[in-house]
Amino acid sequence: MTEQSKDAAVTYGSYLHVDELLSLQQPRSEGPEHDEMLFIVIHQVYELWFKQLLHELDRVSQLLAAGDAYRAQHTLKRILTILKVMVAQLDILETMTPLEFQSFRARLEAASGFQSDQFRQLEFALGAKNPHALSRFAEGTRARTALEQRYGAPTVWDAFLRHLAREGYTIPDTQLTRDVTSLVEPSSGVQAALVTIYRTDAKNAELCERLVDLDEGVQEWRYRHVKMVERTIGTKSGTGGSSGAEYLRNTVGRPLFPDLWAIRTHL
């Protein structure tokens, strides 16, 4: 940054880098096709929301580590609101008919949402870690470096369990010291603690419910994403070598925090 730019008065445009932002929508189709602009804008906005969600999830873990359950709940509510906006954006994308999408789809070539490293980071932060996701990104790139950091870091669920242990609940050592690169698996010991919390501890029970909301919100986004893809391309393979709706359908219904769902039977 030059001395002159440092001294220049801050404006709406300069603070938000509006000129640079508006230069980033670059359709590849000839013409270009009218609907390609919508497609680009929607997905760029999604990447910005993914960035904000990662920012907020890190904040949740920090607040839980500090024992601030109330502010952690507040941050979770913000995350849930962002998820609702992300689902609503699919309504906009669904105004594009299959033929309108086909008018520029070939121009995407190997590009695919499958390659969104930030969405993979979100999955990692929430406990849905898959080492194969790392290999899709070249070593040394920003994406690979960020994913490797997320892969080896504790998840939101780990932060939650440690919070409960500090609150005096008996959480099995196997859960507190678990391999954070593995998927979150159900634990009878954790479930016993959660049942006690729901019956006797309104503060932490409320925190549990916000995590259930988060889990449900992610599943809702996945489901709506599947239906949008089915509506747009049917059973065709996705761009970038993915299986399209078939792959996405297999991700629906998998709980991020299985213990919070399992205890419903025992309450």
mmCIF file of N, CA, C and O in Angstrom, residues 14-116:
data_model
loop_
_atom_site.group_PDB
_atom_site.id
_atom_site.type_symbol
_atom_site.label_atom_id
_atom_site.label_comp_id
_atom_site.label_asym_id
_atom_site.label_seq_id
_atom_site.Cartn_x
_atom_site.Cartn_y
_atom_site.Cartn_z
ATOM 1 N N SER A 14 -13.712 2.054 -1.336
ATOM 2 C CA SER A 14 -12.334 1.667 -1.031
ATOM 3 C C SER A 14 -12.281 0.648 0.113
ATOM 4 O O SER A 14 -11.469 -0.283 0.087
ATOM 5 N N TYR A 15 -13.139 0.827 1.117
ATOM 6 C CA TYR A 15 -13.146 -0.103 2.253
ATOM 7 C C TYR A 15 -13.536 -1.509 1.821
ATOM 8 O O TYR A 15 -12.945 -2.509 2.257
ATOM 9 N N LEU A 16 -14.533 -1.612 0.951
ATOM 10 C CA LEU A 16 -15.026 -2.913 0.494
ATOM 11 C C LEU A 16 -14.369 -3.392 -0.790
ATOM 12 O O LEU A 16 -14.705 -4.477 -1.287
ATOM 13 N N HIS A 17 -13.456 -2.594 -1.339
ATOM 14 C CA HIS A 17 -12.777 -2.955 -2.596
ATOM 15 C C HIS A 17 -13.811 -3.301 -3.672
ATOM 16 O O HIS A 17 -13.720 -4.342 -4.339
ATOM 17 N N VAL A 18 -14.785 -2.419 -3.818
ATOM 18 C CA VAL A 18 -15.897 -2.690 -4.727
ATOM 19 C C VAL A 18 -15.432 -2.858 -6.173
ATOM 20 O O VAL A 18 -15.906 -3.742 -6.891
ATOM 21 N N ASP A 19 -14.496 -2.021 -6.618
ATOM 22 C CA ASP A 19 -14.035 -2.137 -8.002
ATOM 23 C C ASP A 19 -13.445 -3.517 -8.265
ATOM 24 O O ASP A 19 -13.739 -4.147 -9.282
ATOM 25 N N GLU A 20 -12.598 -3.975 -7.338
ATOM 26 C CA GLU A 20 -12.002 -5.304 -7.496
ATOM 27 C C GLU A 20 -13.078 -6.394 -7.424
ATOM 28 O O GLU A 20 -13.052 -7.351 -8.205
ATOM 29 N N LEU A 21 -14.009 -6.217 -6.508
ATOM 30 C CA LEU A 21 -15.067 -7.209 -6.333
ATOM 31 C C LEU A 21 -15.895 -7.369 -7.601
ATOM 32 O O LEU A 21 -16.194 -8.488 -8.048
ATOM 33 N N LEU A 22 -16.254 -6.242 -8.202
ATOM 34 C CA LEU A 22 -17.106 -6.285 -9.392
ATOM 35 C C LEU A 22 -16.358 -6.748 -10.640
ATOM 36 O O LEU A 22 -16.984 -7.049 -11.661
ATOM 37 N N SER A 23 -15.045 -6.828 -10.548
ATOM 38 C CA SER A 23 -14.267 -7.302 -11.703
ATOM 39 C C SER A 23 -14.095 -8.819 -11.697
ATOM 40 O O SER A 23 -13.543 -9.389 -12.644
ATOM 41 N N LEU A 24 -14.571 -9.478 -10.639
ATOM 42 C CA LEU A 24 -14.318 -10.908 -10.468
ATOM 43 C C LEU A 24 -15.347 -11.807 -11.145
ATOM 44 O O LEU A 24 -15.161 -13.025 -11.177
ATOM 45 N N GLN A 25 -16.412 -11.249 -11.684
ATOM 46 C CA GLN A 25 -17.420 -12.043 -12.383
ATOM 47 C C GLN A 25 -17.058 -12.068 -13.860
ATOM 48 O O GLN A 25 -17.272 -11.083 -14.572
ATOM 49 N N GLN A 26 -16.513 -13.184 -14.315
ATOM 50 C CA GLN A 26 -15.997 -13.271 -15.677
ATOM 51 C C GLN A 26 -16.573 -14.496 -16.388
ATOM 52 O O GLN A 26 -15.970 -15.581 -16.376
ATOM 53 N N PRO A 27 -17.740 -14.360 -17.003
ATOM 54 C CA PRO A 27 -18.364 -15.479 -17.727
ATOM 55 C C PRO A 27 -17.457 -15.996 -18.842
ATOM 56 O O PRO A 27 -16.700 -15.234 -19.449
ATOM 57 N N ARG A 28 -17.539 -17.298 -19.106
ATOM 58 C CA ARG A 28 -16.717 -17.934 -20.129
ATOM 59 C C ARG A 28 -17.486 -18.211 -21.417
ATOM 60 O O ARG A 28 -16.888 -18.508 -22.448
ATOM 61 N N SER A 29 -18.827 -18.156 -21.341
ATOM 62 C CA SER A 29 -19.627 -18.475 -22.528
ATOM 63 C C SER A 29 -19.602 -17.305 -23.510
ATOM 64 O O SER A 29 -19.348 -16.154 -23.139
ATOM 65 N N GLU A 30 -19.867 -17.607 -24.759
ATOM 66 C CA GLU A 30 -19.926 -16.566 -25.782
ATOM 67 C C GLU A 30 -21.210 -15.774 -25.609
ATOM 68 O O GLU A 30 -22.252 -16.328 -25.308
ATOM 69 N N GLY A 31 -21.080 -14.503 -25.791
ATOM 70 C CA GLY A 31 -22.272 -13.655 -25.643
ATOM 71 C C GLY A 31 -22.152 -12.629 -24.548
ATOM 72 O O GLY A 31 -22.200 -11.445 -24.792
ATOM 73 N N PRO A 32 -21.959 -12.979 -23.242
ATOM 74 C CA PRO A 32 -22.081 -14.328 -22.689
ATOM 75 C C PRO A 32 -23.541 -14.721 -22.496
ATOM 76 O O PRO A 32 -24.430 -13.871 -22.616
ATOM 77 N N GLU A 33 -23.774 -16.019 -22.180
ATOM 78 C CA GLU A 33 -25.126 -16.458 -21.869
ATOM 79 C C GLU A 33 -25.630 -15.699 -20.633
ATOM 80 O O GLU A 33 -24.904 -15.547 -19.656
ATOM 81 N N HIS A 34 -26.869 -15.259 -20.690
ATOM 82 C CA HIS A 34 -27.423 -14.396 -19.639
ATOM 83 C C HIS A 34 -27.298 -15.017 -18.245
ATOM 84 O O HIS A 34 -26.923 -14.334 -17.278
ATOM 85 N N ASP A 35 -27.593 -16.312 -18.101
ATOM 86 C CA ASP A 35 -27.692 -16.916 -16.766
ATOM 87 C C ASP A 35 -26.351 -17.291 -16.157
ATOM 88 O O ASP A 35 -26.296 -17.642 -14.978
ATOM 89 N N GLU A 36 -25.287 -17.198 -16.939
ATOM 90 C CA GLU A 36 -23.984 -17.533 -16.359
ATOM 91 C C GLU A 36 -23.587 -16.523 -15.293
ATOM 92 O O GLU A 36 -22.933 -16.876 -14.306
ATOM 93 N N MET A 37 -23.987 -15.277 -15.433
ATOM 94 C CA MET A 37 -23.682 -14.274 -14.418
ATOM 95 C C MET A 37 -24.312 -14.651 -13.073
ATOM 96 O O MET A 37 -23.667 -14.563 -12.026
ATOM 97 N N LEU A 38 -25.563 -15.085 -13.098
ATOM 98 C CA LEU A 38 -26.236 -15.513 -11.867
ATOM 99 C C LEU A 38 -25.477 -16.673 -11.226
ATOM 100 O O LEU A 38 -25.257 -16.690 -10.005
ATOM 101 N N PHE A 39 -25.090 -17.628 -12.032
ATOM 102 C CA PHE A 39 -24.388 -18.812 -11.540
ATOM 103 C C PHE A 39 -23.084 -18.419 -10.840
ATOM 104 O O PHE A 39 -22.780 -18.917 -9.746
ATOM 105 N N ILE A 40 -22.341 -17.520 -11.459
ATOM 106 C CA ILE A 40 -21.067 -17.080 -10.879
ATOM 107 C C ILE A 40 -21.296 -16.315 -9.574
ATOM 108 O O ILE A 40 -20.644 -16.581 -8.559
ATOM 109 N N VAL A 41 -22.216 -15.360 -9.596
ATOM 110 C CA VAL A 41 -22.460 -14.534 -8.408
ATOM 111 C C VAL A 41 -22.906 -15.395 -7.228
ATOM 112 O O VAL A 41 -22.395 -15.246 -6.103
ATOM 113 N N ILE A 42 -23.847 -16.305 -7.467
ATOM 114 C CA ILE A 42 -24.341 -17.160 -6.383
ATOM 115 C C ILE A 42 -23.200 -17.943 -5.751
ATOM 116 O O ILE A 42 -23.073 -18.020 -4.519
ATOM 117 N N HIS A 43 -22.347 -18.525 -6.573
ATOM 118 C CA HIS A 43 -21.281 -19.361 -6.023
ATOM 119 C C HIS A 43 -20.174 -18.525 -5.370
ATOM 120 O O HIS A 43 -19.575 -18.964 -4.376
ATOM 121 N N GLN A 44 -19.927 -17.347 -5.875
ATOM 122 C CA GLN A 44 -18.965 -16.482 -5.194
ATOM 123 C C GLN A 44 -19.508 -16.049 -3.827
ATOM 124 O O GLN A 44 -18.759 -15.986 -2.849
ATOM 125 N N VAL A 45 -20.796 -15.765 -3.776
ATOM 126 C CA VAL A 45 -21.415 -15.405 -2.491
ATOM 127 C C VAL A 45 -21.345 -16.578 -1.520
ATOM 128 O O VAL A 45 -21.077 -16.399 -0.321
ATOM 129 N N TYR A 46 -21.563 -17.795 -2.029
ATOM 130 C CA TYR A 46 -21.435 -18.969 -1.164
ATOM 131 C C TYR A 46 -20.036 -19.056 -0.569
ATOM 132 O O TYR A 46 -19.876 -19.351 0.626
ATOM 133 N N GLU A 47 -19.018 -18.807 -1.381
ATOM 134 C CA GLU A 47 -17.656 -18.880 -0.860
ATOM 135 C C GLU A 47 -17.424 -17.839 0.237
ATOM 136 O O GLU A 47 -16.722 -18.104 1.216
ATOM 137 N N LEU A 48 -18.038 -16.668 0.089
ATOM 138 C CA LEU A 48 -17.922 -15.654 1.138
ATOM 139 C C LEU A 48 -18.633 -16.096 2.408
ATOM 140 O O LEU A 48 -18.128 -15.902 3.524
ATOM 141 N N TRP A 49 -19.801 -16.715 2.267
ATOM 142 C CA TRP A 49 -20.507 -17.220 3.446
ATOM 143 C C TRP A 49 -19.721 -18.360 4.095
ATOM 144 O O TRP A 49 -19.668 -18.464 5.325
ATOM 145 N N PHE A 50 -19.098 -19.230 3.282
ATOM 146 C CA PHE A 50 -18.268 -20.291 3.849
ATOM 147 C C PHE A 50 -17.144 -19.688 4.683
ATOM 148 O O PHE A 50 -16.833 -20.172 5.781
ATOM 149 N N LYS A 51 -16.535 -18.631 4.160
ATOM 150 C CA LYS A 51 -15.465 -17.963 4.905
ATOM 151 C C LYS A 51 -15.974 -17.438 6.240
ATOM 152 O O LYS A 51 -15.309 -17.591 7.280
ATOM 153 N N GLN A 52 -17.163 -16.826 6.232
ATOM 154 C CA GLN A 52 -17.723 -16.289 7.470
ATOM 155 C C GLN A 52 -18.101 -17.408 8.442
ATOM 156 O O GLN A 52 -17.889 -17.280 9.658
ATOM 157 N N LEU A 53 -18.639 -18.503 7.924
ATOM 158 C CA LEU A 53 -18.995 -19.625 8.798
ATOM 159 C C LEU A 53 -17.755 -20.193 9.486
ATOM 160 O O LEU A 53 -17.794 -20.519 10.682
ATOM 161 N N LEU A 54 -16.667 -20.326 8.754
ATOM 162 C CA LEU A 54 -15.426 -20.813 9.363
ATOM 163 C C LEU A 54 -14.956 -19.856 10.457
ATOM 164 O O LEU A 54 -14.511 -20.278 11.532
ATOM 165 N N HIS A 55 -15.065 -18.567 10.186
ATOM 166 C CA HIS A 55 -14.704 -17.533 11.159
ATOM 167 C C HIS A 55 -15.547 -17.680 12.429
ATOM 168 O O HIS A 55 -15.025 -17.608 13.555
ATOM 169 N N GLU A 56 -16.843 -17.911 12.259
ATOM 170 C CA GLU A 56 -17.745 -18.022 13.405
ATOM 171 C C GLU A 56 -17.557 -19.345 14.144
ATOM 172 O O GLU A 56 -17.642 -19.393 15.379
ATOM 173 N N LEU A 57 -17.311 -20.431 13.432
ATOM 174 C CA LEU A 57 -17.091 -21.721 14.092
ATOM 175 C C LEU A 57 -15.829 -21.691 14.941
ATOM 176 O O LEU A 57 -15.787 -22.261 16.044
ATOM 177 N N ASP A 58 -14.794 -21.028 14.438
ATOM 178 C CA ASP A 58 -13.577 -20.864 15.241
ATOM 179 C C ASP A 58 -13.893 -20.075 16.515
ATOM 180 O O ASP A 58 -13.369 -20.375 17.597
ATOM 181 N N ARG A 59 -14.766 -19.096 16.386
ATOM 182 C CA ARG A 59 -15.162 -18.290 17.545
ATOM 183 C C ARG A 59 -15.914 -19.138 18.568
ATOM 184 O O ARG A 59 -15.689 -19.007 19.775
ATOM 185 N N VAL A 60 -16.777 -20.024 18.100
ATOM 186 C CA VAL A 60 -17.505 -20.916 19.013
ATOM 187 C C VAL A 60 -16.521 -21.753 19.826
ATOM 188 O O VAL A 60 -16.644 -21.865 21.055
ATOM 189 N N SER A 61 -15.542 -22.338 19.159
ATOM 190 C CA SER A 61 -14.557 -23.170 19.856
ATOM 191 C C SER A 61 -13.766 -22.350 20.876
ATOM 192 O O SER A 61 -13.498 -22.807 21.991
ATOM 193 N N GLN A 62 -13.401 -21.112 20.502
ATOM 194 C CA GLN A 62 -12.658 -20.241 21.416
ATOM 195 C C GLN A 62 -13.493 -19.894 22.645
ATOM 196 O O GLN A 62 -12.991 -19.914 23.776
ATOM 197 N N LEU A 63 -14.761 -19.589 22.436
ATOM 198 C CA LEU A 63 -15.628 -19.222 23.554
ATOM 199 C C LEU A 63 -15.881 -20.404 24.478
ATOM 200 O O LEU A 63 -15.919 -20.250 25.705
ATOM 201 N N LEU A 64 -16.040 -21.587 23.908
ATOM 202 C CA LEU A 64 -16.229 -22.775 24.743
ATOM 203 C C LEU A 64 -14.975 -23.054 25.564
ATOM 204 O O LEU A 64 -15.054 -23.423 26.743
ATOM 205 N N ALA A 65 -13.812 -22.861 24.949
ATOM 206 C CA ALA A 65 -12.556 -23.067 25.669
ATOM 207 C C ALA A 65 -12.421 -22.078 26.827
ATOM 208 O O ALA A 65 -11.804 -22.384 27.857
ATOM 209 N N ALA A 66 -13.017 -20.899 26.651
ATOM 210 C CA ALA A 66 -12.976 -19.869 27.703
ATOM 211 C C ALA A 66 -14.107 -20.022 28.715
ATOM 212 O O ALA A 66 -14.215 -19.233 29.649
ATOM 213 N N GLY A 67 -14.962 -21.033 28.522
ATOM 214 C CA GLY A 67 -16.069 -21.263 29.446
ATOM 215 C C GLY A 67 -17.228 -20.312 29.275
ATOM 216 O O GLY A 67 -18.076 -20.193 30.169
ATOM 217 N N ASP A 68 -17.297 -19.650 28.135
ATOM 218 C CA ASP A 68 -18.350 -18.664 27.883
ATOM 219 C C ASP A 68 -19.453 -19.289 27.025
ATOM 220 O O ASP A 68 -19.568 -19.033 25.824
ATOM 221 N N ALA A 69 -20.277 -20.114 27.661
ATOM 222 C CA ALA A 69 -21.318 -20.848 26.938
ATOM 223 C C ALA A 69 -22.378 -19.911 26.365
ATOM 224 O O ALA A 69 -22.936 -20.176 25.303
ATOM 225 N N TYR A 70 -22.671 -18.818 27.076
ATOM 226 C CA TYR A 70 -23.721 -17.908 26.609
ATOM 227 C C TYR A 70 -23.340 -17.240 25.286
ATOM 228 O O TYR A 70 -24.137 -17.170 24.352
ATOM 229 N N ARG A 71 -22.106 -16.741 25.205
ATOM 230 C CA ARG A 71 -21.673 -16.102 23.954
ATOM 231 C C ARG A 71 -21.464 -17.135 22.855
ATOM 232 O O ARG A 71 -21.642 -16.844 21.673
ATOM 233 N N ALA A 72 -21.104 -18.343 23.237
ATOM 234 C CA ALA A 72 -20.999 -19.419 22.242
ATOM 235 C C ALA A 72 -22.366 -19.689 21.626
ATOM 236 O O ALA A 72 -22.487 -19.872 20.407
ATOM 237 N N GLN A 73 -23.405 -19.677 22.477
ATOM 238 C CA GLN A 73 -24.770 -19.851 21.967
ATOM 239 C C GLN A 73 -25.158 -18.723 21.019
ATOM 240 O O GLN A 73 -25.771 -18.953 19.973
ATOM 241 N N HIS A 74 -24.804 -17.510 21.385
ATOM 242 C CA HIS A 74 -25.106 -16.360 20.540
ATOM 243 C C HIS A 74 -24.442 -16.514 19.166
ATOM 244 O O HIS A 74 -25.068 -16.245 18.130
ATOM 245 N N THR A 75 -23.201 -16.963 19.156
ATOM 246 C CA THR A 75 -22.486 -17.161 17.897
ATOM 247 C C THR A 75 -23.109 -18.285 17.093
ATOM 248 O O THR A 75 -23.211 -18.199 15.857
ATOM 249 N N LEU A 76 -23.543 -19.342 17.763
ATOM 250 C CA LEU A 76 -24.223 -20.435 17.066
ATOM 251 C C LEU A 76 -25.515 -19.950 16.417
ATOM 252 O O LEU A 76 -25.864 -20.378 15.306
ATOM 253 N N LYS A 77 -26.231 -19.048 17.080
ATOM 254 C CA LYS A 77 -27.451 -18.494 16.484
ATOM 255 C C LYS A 77 -27.119 -17.722 15.208
ATOM 256 O O LYS A 77 -27.876 -17.767 14.232
ATOM 257 N N ARG A 78 -26.004 -17.010 15.212
ATOM 258 C CA ARG A 78 -25.588 -16.297 14.000
ATOM 259 C C ARG A 78 -25.282 -17.298 12.887
ATOM 260 O O ARG A 78 -25.672 -17.097 11.729
ATOM 261 N N ILE A 79 -24.592 -18.371 13.221
ATOM 262 C CA ILE A 79 -24.272 -19.406 12.239
ATOM 263 C C ILE A 79 -25.550 -19.985 11.646
ATOM 264 O O ILE A 79 -25.650 -20.186 10.421
ATOM 265 N N LEU A 80 -26.539 -20.243 12.492
ATOM 266 C CA LEU A 80 -27.803 -20.805 12.012
ATOM 267 C C LEU A 80 -28.514 -19.838 11.072
ATOM 268 O O LEU A 80 -29.117 -20.255 10.072
ATOM 269 N N THR A 81 -28.426 -18.558 11.365
ATOM 270 C CA THR A 81 -29.044 -17.557 10.491
ATOM 271 C C THR A 81 -28.353 -17.520 9.139
ATOM 272 O O THR A 81 -29.012 -17.416 8.094
ATOM 273 N N ILE A 82 -27.037 -17.631 9.138
ATOM 274 C CA ILE A 82 -26.298 -17.678 7.871
ATOM 275 C C ILE A 82 -26.703 -18.910 7.070
ATOM 276 O O ILE A 82 -26.898 -18.841 5.846
ATOM 277 N N LEU A 83 -26.850 -20.043 7.737
ATOM 278 C CA LEU A 83 -27.269 -21.268 7.044
ATOM 279 C C LEU A 83 -28.633 -21.096 6.384
ATOM 280 O O LEU A 83 -28.867 -21.574 5.273
ATOM 281 N N LYS A 84 -29.534 -20.396 7.063
ATOM 282 C CA LYS A 84 -30.863 -20.151 6.482
ATOM 283 C C LYS A 84 -30.751 -19.292 5.217
ATOM 284 O O LYS A 84 -31.468 -19.520 4.236
ATOM 285 N N VAL A 85 -29.861 -18.304 5.250
ATOM 286 C CA VAL A 85 -29.640 -17.474 4.066
ATOM 287 C C VAL A 85 -29.065 -18.318 2.934
ATOM 288 O O VAL A 85 -29.466 -18.186 1.767
ATOM 289 N N MET A 86 -28.158 -19.223 3.260
ATOM 290 C CA MET A 86 -27.564 -20.092 2.241
ATOM 291 C C MET A 86 -28.607 -20.991 1.599
ATOM 292 O O MET A 86 -28.578 -21.232 0.384
ATOM 293 N N VAL A 87 -29.532 -21.490 2.397
ATOM 294 C CA VAL A 87 -30.615 -22.312 1.844
ATOM 295 C C VAL A 87 -31.506 -21.465 0.943
ATOM 296 O O VAL A 87 -31.897 -21.883 -0.154
ATOM 297 N N ALA A 88 -31.805 -20.242 1.394
ATOM 298 C CA ALA A 88 -32.669 -19.355 0.599
ATOM 299 C C ALA A 88 -32.030 -19.006 -0.742
ATOM 300 O O ALA A 88 -32.741 -18.805 -1.734
ATOM 301 N N GLN A 89 -30.691 -18.948 -0.793
ATOM 302 C CA GLN A 89 -30.031 -18.645 -2.061
ATOM 303 C C GLN A 89 -30.278 -19.728 -3.101
ATOM 304 O O GLN A 89 -30.237 -19.458 -4.312
ATOM 305 N N LEU A 90 -30.542 -20.939 -2.655
ATOM 306 C CA LEU A 90 -30.862 -22.007 -3.605
ATOM 307 C C LEU A 90 -32.169 -21.717 -4.326
ATOM 308 O O LEU A 90 -32.345 -22.115 -5.480
ATOM 309 N N ASP A 91 -33.079 -21.012 -3.657
ATOM 310 C CA ASP A 91 -34.330 -20.611 -4.321
ATOM 311 C C ASP A 91 -34.020 -19.741 -5.535
ATOM 312 O O ASP A 91 -34.676 -19.843 -6.570
ATOM 313 N N ILE A 92 -33.038 -18.873 -5.394
ATOM 314 C CA ILE A 92 -32.650 -18.005 -6.515
ATOM 315 C C ILE A 92 -32.055 -18.839 -7.641
ATOM 316 O O ILE A 92 -32.401 -18.679 -8.817
ATOM 317 N N LEU A 93 -31.165 -19.772 -7.275
ATOM 318 C CA LEU A 93 -30.526 -20.600 -8.290
ATOM 319 C C LEU A 93 -31.542 -21.458 -9.029
ATOM 320 O O LEU A 93 -31.390 -21.734 -10.226
ATOM 321 N N GLU A 94 -32.604 -21.860 -8.332
ATOM 322 C CA GLU A 94 -33.622 -22.711 -8.955
ATOM 323 C C GLU A 94 -34.517 -21.954 -9.938
ATOM 324 O O GLU A 94 -35.325 -22.570 -10.632
ATOM 325 N N THR A 95 -34.371 -20.638 -10.021
ATOM 326 C CA THR A 95 -35.095 -19.905 -11.067
ATOM 327 C C THR A 95 -34.456 -20.135 -12.430
ATOM 328 O O THR A 95 -35.039 -19.760 -13.456
ATOM 329 N N MET A 96 -33.283 -20.749 -12.450
ATOM 330 C CA MET A 96 -32.602 -21.071 -13.702
ATOM 331 C C MET A 96 -33.058 -22.451 -14.167
ATOM 332 O O MET A 96 -32.923 -23.437 -13.434
ATOM 333 N N THR A 97 -33.620 -22.525 -15.341
ATOM 334 C CA THR A 97 -34.141 -23.786 -15.864
ATOM 335 C C THR A 97 -32.999 -24.698 -16.323
ATOM 336 O O THR A 97 -31.874 -24.229 -16.555
ATOM 337 N N PRO A 98 -33.266 -26.009 -16.479
ATOM 338 C CA PRO A 98 -32.231 -26.915 -16.984
ATOM 339 C C PRO A 98 -31.634 -26.458 -18.308
ATOM 340 O O PRO A 98 -30.413 -26.538 -18.508
ATOM 341 N N LEU A 99 -32.463 -25.968 -19.229
ATOM 342 C CA LEU A 99 -31.949 -25.527 -20.524
ATOM 343 C C LEU A 99 -31.073 -24.289 -20.384
ATOM 344 O O LEU A 99 -30.078 -24.134 -21.105
ATOM 345 N N GLU A 100 -31.442 -23.408 -19.465
ATOM 346 C CA GLU A 100 -30.625 -22.211 -19.246
ATOM 347 C C GLU A 100 -29.257 -22.595 -18.687
ATOM 348 O O GLU A 100 -28.236 -22.011 -19.057
ATOM 349 N N PHE A 101 -29.221 -23.590 -17.785
ATOM 350 C CA PHE A 101 -27.937 -24.050 -17.255
ATOM 351 C C PHE A 101 -27.115 -24.735 -18.344
ATOM 352 O O PHE A 101 -25.908 -24.521 -18.459
ATOM 353 N N GLN A 102 -27.770 -25.537 -19.163
ATOM 354 C CA GLN A 102 -27.058 -26.241 -20.231
ATOM 355 C C GLN A 102 -26.433 -25.279 -21.241
ATOM 356 O O GLN A 102 -25.472 -25.624 -21.922
ATOM 357 N N SER A 103 -26.966 -24.067 -21.327
ATOM 358 C CA SER A 103 -26.453 -23.113 -22.312
ATOM 359 C C SER A 103 -25.006 -22.726 -22.050
ATOM 360 O O SER A 103 -24.314 -22.262 -22.946
ATOM 361 N N PHE A 104 -24.522 -22.916 -20.812
ATOM 362 C CA PHE A 104 -23.121 -22.576 -20.519
ATOM 363 C C PHE A 104 -22.407 -23.667 -19.730
ATOM 364 O O PHE A 104 -21.209 -23.551 -19.441
ATOM 365 N N ARG A 105 -23.073 -24.756 -19.390
ATOM 366 C CA ARG A 105 -22.479 -25.790 -18.537
ATOM 367 C C ARG A 105 -21.166 -26.330 -19.092
ATOM 368 O O ARG A 105 -20.212 -26.567 -18.349
ATOM 369 N N ALA A 106 -21.102 -26.522 -20.409
ATOM 370 C CA ALA A 106 -19.889 -27.082 -21.012
ATOM 371 C C ALA A 106 -18.679 -26.195 -20.753
ATOM 372 O O ALA A 106 -17.533 -26.675 -20.704
ATOM 373 N N ARG A 107 -18.915 -24.894 -20.563
ATOM 374 C CA ARG A 107 -17.821 -23.961 -20.329
ATOM 375 C C ARG A 107 -17.172 -24.155 -18.958
ATOM 376 O O ARG A 107 -16.075 -23.655 -18.702
ATOM 377 N N LEU A 108 -17.869 -24.854 -18.072
ATOM 378 C CA LEU A 108 -17.313 -25.096 -16.741
ATOM 379 C C LEU A 108 -16.168 -26.090 -16.801
ATOM 380 O O LEU A 108 -15.316 -26.123 -15.902
ATOM 381 N N GLU A 109 -16.160 -26.924 -17.867
ATOM 382 C CA GLU A 109 -15.120 -27.937 -18.059
ATOM 383 C C GLU A 109 -14.936 -28.753 -16.784
ATOM 384 O O GLU A 109 -15.871 -29.403 -16.334
ATOM 385 N N ALA A 110 -13.749 -28.719 -16.183
ATOM 386 C CA ALA A 110 -13.499 -29.550 -15.003
ATOM 387 C C ALA A 110 -13.862 -28.855 -13.697
ATOM 388 O O ALA A 110 -13.725 -29.434 -12.614
ATOM 389 N N ALA A 111 -14.334 -27.605 -13.767
ATOM 390 C CA ALA A 111 -14.676 -26.872 -12.546
ATOM 391 C C ALA A 111 -15.924 -27.458 -11.902
ATOM 392 O O ALA A 111 -16.889 -27.808 -12.581
ATOM 393 N N SER A 112 -15.905 -27.591 -10.586
ATOM 394 C CA SER A 112 -17.030 -28.193 -9.870
ATOM 395 C C SER A 112 -17.054 -27.714 -8.430
ATOM 396 O O SER A 112 -16.002 -27.452 -7.833
ATOM 397 N N GLY A 113 -18.262 -27.624 -7.868
ATOM 398 C CA GLY A 113 -18.382 -27.302 -6.450
ATOM 399 C C GLY A 113 -17.698 -28.335 -5.581
ATOM 400 O O GLY A 113 -17.365 -28.077 -4.418
ATOM 401 N N PHE A 114 -17.487 -29.525 -6.133
ATOM 402 C CA PHE A 114 -16.741 -30.592 -5.475
ATOM 403 C C PHE A 114 -15.357 -30.102 -5.059
ATOM 404 O O PHE A 114 -14.738 -30.642 -4.141
ATOM 405 N N GLN A 115 -14.869 -29.070 -5.761
ATOM 406 C CA GLN A 115 -13.521 -28.552 -5.538
ATOM 407 C C GLN A 115 -13.486 -27.376 -4.573
ATOM 408 O O GLN A 115 -12.444 -26.721 -4.439
ATOM 409 N N SER A 116 -14.574 -27.097 -3.895
ATOM 410 C CA SER A 116 -14.592 -25.991 -2.937
ATOM 411 C C SER A 116 -13.846 -26.392 -1.675
ATOM 412 O O SER A 116 -14.340 -27.169 -0.860
#
